[in-house]
């Protein structure tokens, strides 16, 4: 076989693979076009764990799937510290607690998608994943008339298909770089130390908290004061991330191109 023939075969195979990738992306785009997809093909891309920025800012995020007893106090503490936050809510929680969704929105915080029923997304089929994201989207939109654009997988359980499916539905995938571990109920001091002394705490960190956890409300005021004393201020995830022309390193840190 001549070298020129071999090169021709390789070019043909490469073009065929590129065509198959493009057609696959177009099929996803077509199936989900009602939610204005950002892109149709995001294989091997991580969710965003943090953002490279020179600004001394961090993003506070709350996963909301259980309880509302502490929410009023959390919102009051956030207001005291001028700390806009992003609440990742499940559709079930939103449906059961419409006043909570409205109060979070009215306080100027951001509401984001955490799936409908807090399921392990990689265990679902793609159609089931689409249903989980869409049902939450529709529930929140019916309550506040806003389209969410950020998605966090329950349990921080991700794979390629979860990221790809979220993107195909118009969502950026968001994880975290600083986990407060408040969900483990280790106590107030543990939450404060875990966040404020975390090895990954830096400009552009995304911090995970939960409303409905036992000690979060009692730790929050001191935790925010400590972060402020370290020089940090607070921004919404939407104001922290780059929506286009970006790259991610192996840790999920986002860089502007």
Coordinates of C-alpha atoms in Angstrom, one line a residue:
X1 CA 0.0 0.0 0.0
X2 CA 1.5 3.4 -1.0
X3 CA 2.1 6.1 1.6
X4 CA -0.2 8.5 -0.4
X5 CA -3.0 6.0 -0.3
X6 CA -2.5 5.5 3.5
X7 CA -2.7 9.2 4.0
X8 CA -5.9 9.4 2.0
X9 CA -7.5 6.7 4.1
X10 CA -6.5 8.4 7.3
X11 CA -8.0 11.7 6.1
X12 CA -11.2 9.9 5.2
X13 CA -11.5 8.3 8.6
X14 CA -10.8 11.6 10.3
X15 CA -13.4 13.4 8.3
X16 CA -15.9 10.6 9.0
X17 CA -15.3 10.8 12.7
X18 CA -15.7 14.5 12.7
X19 CA -19.0 14.2 10.8
X20 CA -20.3 11.6 13.3
X21 CA -19.4 13.9 16.2
X22 CA -21.2 16.8 14.6
X23 CA -24.3 14.8 13.8
X24 CA -24.4 13.5 17.3
X25 CA -24.2 17.0 18.7
X26 CA -26.9 18.3 16.3
X27 CA -29.2 15.5 17.4
X28 CA -29.0 16.5 21.0
X29 CA -29.4 20.2 20.1
X30 CA -32.6 19.3 18.1
X31 CA -34.1 17.2 20.9
X32 CA -33.6 20.0 23.5
X33 CA -33.9 23.2 21.5
X34 CA -36.7 24.6 23.6
X35 CA -34.3 25.4 26.4
X36 CA -31.8 27.3 24.2
X37 CA -28.8 24.9 24.4
X38 CA -25.4 26.5 25.0
X39 CA -23.6 23.8 23.1
X40 CA -24.2 20.3 21.9
X41 CA -21.0 18.5 22.6
X42 CA -19.1 18.6 25.9
X43 CA -17.4 15.2 26.1
X44 CA -14.5 15.0 28.7
X45 CA -15.3 18.3 30.2
X46 CA -15.5 18.6 34.0
X47 CA -18.1 20.7 35.9
X48 CA -16.6 24.0 37.1
X49 CA -15.1 23.7 40.6
X50 CA -13.5 27.2 40.9
X51 CA -12.5 30.1 38.7
X52 CA -9.2 31.7 38.1
X53 CA -9.6 35.4 39.0
X54 CA -7.4 38.2 40.4
X55 CA -10.4 39.5 42.3
X56 CA -10.5 38.4 46.0
X57 CA -14.0 37.0 45.7
X58 CA -15.7 33.7 46.5
X59 CA -19.1 32.3 45.6
X60 CA -21.4 31.0 48.4
X61 CA -23.7 28.2 47.3
X62 CA -26.5 26.4 49.2
X63 CA -27.9 23.1 48.2
X64 CA -31.6 23.1 49.0
X65 CA -33.5 19.9 49.2
X66 CA -34.7 19.5 52.7
X67 CA -36.4 21.8 55.2
X68 CA -37.0 25.5 55.5
X69 CA -36.8 26.1 59.2
X70 CA -33.4 27.9 59.1
X71 CA -34.0 29.7 55.8
X72 CA -35.2 33.1 57.2
X73 CA -32.2 33.3 59.5
X74 CA -29.8 32.3 56.7
X75 CA -31.2 35.0 54.5
X76 CA -31.0 37.6 57.3
X77 CA -27.3 36.7 57.9
X78 CA -26.5 36.9 54.2
X79 CA -28.1 40.3 54.0
X80 CA -26.1 41.5 57.0
X81 CA -22.9 40.6 55.2
X82 CA -24.0 41.8 51.8
X83 CA -23.4 38.2 50.6
X84 CA -25.3 37.4 47.4
X85 CA -25.5 33.6 47.2
X86 CA -26.6 30.9 44.7
X87 CA -29.2 28.4 45.9
X88 CA -29.3 25.1 44.0
X89 CA -32.8 23.8 44.6
X90 CA -34.5 20.6 43.7
X91 CA -37.8 20.7 41.9
X92 CA -39.5 18.7 44.7
X93 CA -38.3 21.2 47.3
X94 CA -39.4 24.1 45.3
X95 CA -42.9 22.6 44.7
X96 CA -43.4 22.0 48.4
X97 CA -41.9 25.3 49.5
X98 CA -43.0 28.0 46.9
X99 CA -42.7 30.8 49.5
X100 CA -39.1 29.8 50.1
X101 CA -38.3 30.1 46.4
X102 CA -39.9 33.5 46.2
X103 CA -38.2 34.7 49.4
X104 CA -34.7 33.7 48.0
X105 CA -35.5 35.4 44.8
X106 CA -36.9 38.5 46.4
X107 CA -33.7 38.8 48.5
X108 CA -31.6 39.1 45.4
X109 CA -30.0 35.7 45.5
X110 CA -29.7 33.4 42.5
X111 CA -31.7 30.2 42.1
X112 CA -30.1 27.3 40.2
X113 CA -31.1 23.7 39.2
X114 CA -30.3 20.7 41.5
X115 CA -32.4 18.2 39.6
X116 CA -36.0 17.3 40.5
X117 CA -35.8 14.6 43.1
X118 CA -32.1 14.6 44.2
X119 CA -31.2 11.5 42.3
X120 CA -27.7 10.1 41.4
X121 CA -27.7 11.4 37.8
X122 CA -25.1 8.9 36.4
X123 CA -27.4 6.1 37.3
X124 CA -30.1 7.5 35.0
X125 CA -30.6 7.1 31.3
X126 CA -30.1 10.3 29.3
X127 CA -33.9 10.7 28.9
X128 CA -34.3 10.4 32.7
X129 CA -31.6 13.0 33.3
X130 CA -33.3 15.3 30.9
X131 CA -36.6 14.8 32.8
X132 CA -34.9 15.5 36.1
X133 CA -33.4 18.8 34.9
X134 CA -36.5 20.0 32.9
X135 CA -39.0 19.3 35.7
X136 CA -37.0 21.4 38.2
X137 CA -36.6 24.1 35.5
X138 CA -40.3 24.2 34.8
X139 CA -41.3 24.3 38.5
X140 CA -39.0 27.2 39.4
X141 CA -40.0 29.1 36.2
X142 CA -43.6 28.8 37.1
X143 CA -42.9 30.3 40.6
X144 CA -40.6 33.2 39.7
X145 CA -40.8 33.5 35.9
X146 CA -37.0 33.1 35.5
X147 CA -35.0 30.6 33.6
X148 CA -32.2 29.0 35.5
X149 CA -28.8 28.5 33.8
X150 CA -26.7 26.7 36.4
X151 CA -26.9 23.0 37.3
X152 CA -25.3 21.1 40.1
X153 CA -25.7 17.3 40.2
X154 CA -27.0 15.9 43.5
X155 CA -24.3 14.3 45.7
X156 CA -21.7 16.0 43.3
X157 CA -22.1 12.8 41.3
X158 CA -20.9 13.5 37.7
X159 CA -19.8 11.8 34.6
X160 CA -19.4 12.9 30.9
X161 CA -23.0 12.3 30.0
X162 CA -24.3 14.4 33.0
X163 CA -22.2 17.4 32.0
X164 CA -23.1 16.9 28.3
X165 CA -26.8 16.6 29.0
X166 CA -26.8 19.7 31.2
X167 CA -25.1 21.7 28.5
X168 CA -27.5 20.5 25.9
X169 CA -30.3 21.9 28.0
X170 CA -28.7 25.3 28.2
X171 CA -27.0 24.8 31.6
X172 CA -23.4 25.4 32.9
X173 CA -22.4 22.6 35.2
X174 CA -21.2 23.8 38.6
X175 CA -19.5 21.8 41.4
X176 CA -17.4 23.3 44.3
X177 CA -13.8 23.5 45.5
X178 CA -14.6 24.1 49.2
X179 CA -17.0 21.7 50.9
X180 CA -18.1 22.9 54.3
X181 CA -19.1 19.3 55.2
X182 CA -22.0 20.9 57.1
X183 CA -24.2 17.9 56.0
X184 CA -22.1 15.6 58.2
X185 CA -23.3 17.4 61.4
X186 CA -19.8 17.8 62.9
X187 CA -20.8 21.0 64.7
X188 CA -20.5 24.8 64.4
X189 CA -16.8 25.0 64.9
X190 CA -16.1 22.3 62.4
X191 CA -18.0 24.2 59.7
X192 CA -16.1 27.4 60.4
X193 CA -12.7 25.7 60.4
X194 CA -13.4 23.5 57.4
X195 CA -14.3 26.5 55.2
X196 CA -12.0 29.2 56.5
X197 CA -8.9 27.1 56.8
X198 CA -9.6 25.0 53.7
X199 CA -6.6 24.2 51.5
X200 CA -8.5 25.2 48.4
X201 CA -9.8 28.5 49.7
X202 CA -8.6 31.2 47.3
X203 CA -9.8 33.8 44.9
X204 CA -12.6 32.2 42.8
X205 CA -13.5 29.4 45.2
X206 CA -17.0 28.0 45.1
X207 CA -18.1 27.1 48.6
X208 CA -20.8 24.4 49.3
X209 CA -23.3 24.8 52.2
X210 CA -26.8 23.5 52.8
X211 CA -29.8 25.1 54.3
X212 CA -31.7 22.5 56.3
X213 CA -28.4 21.2 57.9
X214 CA -28.2 21.1 61.7
X215 CA -25.5 23.6 62.3
X216 CA -25.1 25.8 59.2
X217 CA -27.3 28.6 60.5
X218 CA -25.3 28.9 63.7
X219 CA -22.0 28.8 61.9
X220 CA -22.8 31.2 59.1
X221 CA -22.3 34.6 60.7
X222 CA -18.9 33.8 62.2
X223 CA -17.8 32.0 59.0
X224 CA -18.7 35.0 56.8
X225 CA -17.0 37.4 59.3
X226 CA -13.8 35.3 59.1
X227 CA -13.8 35.2 55.3
X228 CA -14.3 39.0 55.3
X229 CA -11.4 39.4 57.7
X230 CA -9.3 37.4 55.2
X231 CA -10.2 40.0 52.5
X232 CA -12.9 38.1 50.6
X233 CA -16.2 39.5 49.4
X234 CA -19.0 37.5 47.9
X235 CA -20.5 37.1 44.4
X236 CA -23.1 35.0 42.6
X237 CA -21.8 32.0 40.7
X238 CA -23.2 33.6 37.5
X239 CA -21.0 36.7 38.2
X240 CA -17.9 34.6 38.8
X241 CA -17.8 32.1 35.9
X242 CA -17.0 32.7 32.3
X243 CA -19.7 31.6 29.9
X244 CA -17.6 31.4 26.8
X245 CA -14.0 31.4 25.6
X246 CA -12.7 29.4 28.6
X247 CA -10.7 26.3 29.4
X248 CA -10.7 24.0 32.4
X249 CA -7.7 22.4 34.0
X250 CA -7.6 18.9 35.5
X251 CA -9.0 20.2 38.8
X252 CA -12.0 21.9 37.2
X253 CA -10.6 25.4 37.6
X254 CA -12.0 27.7 34.9
X255 CA -9.6 30.0 33.0
X256 CA -10.5 32.8 30.5
X257 CA -8.8 32.2 27.2

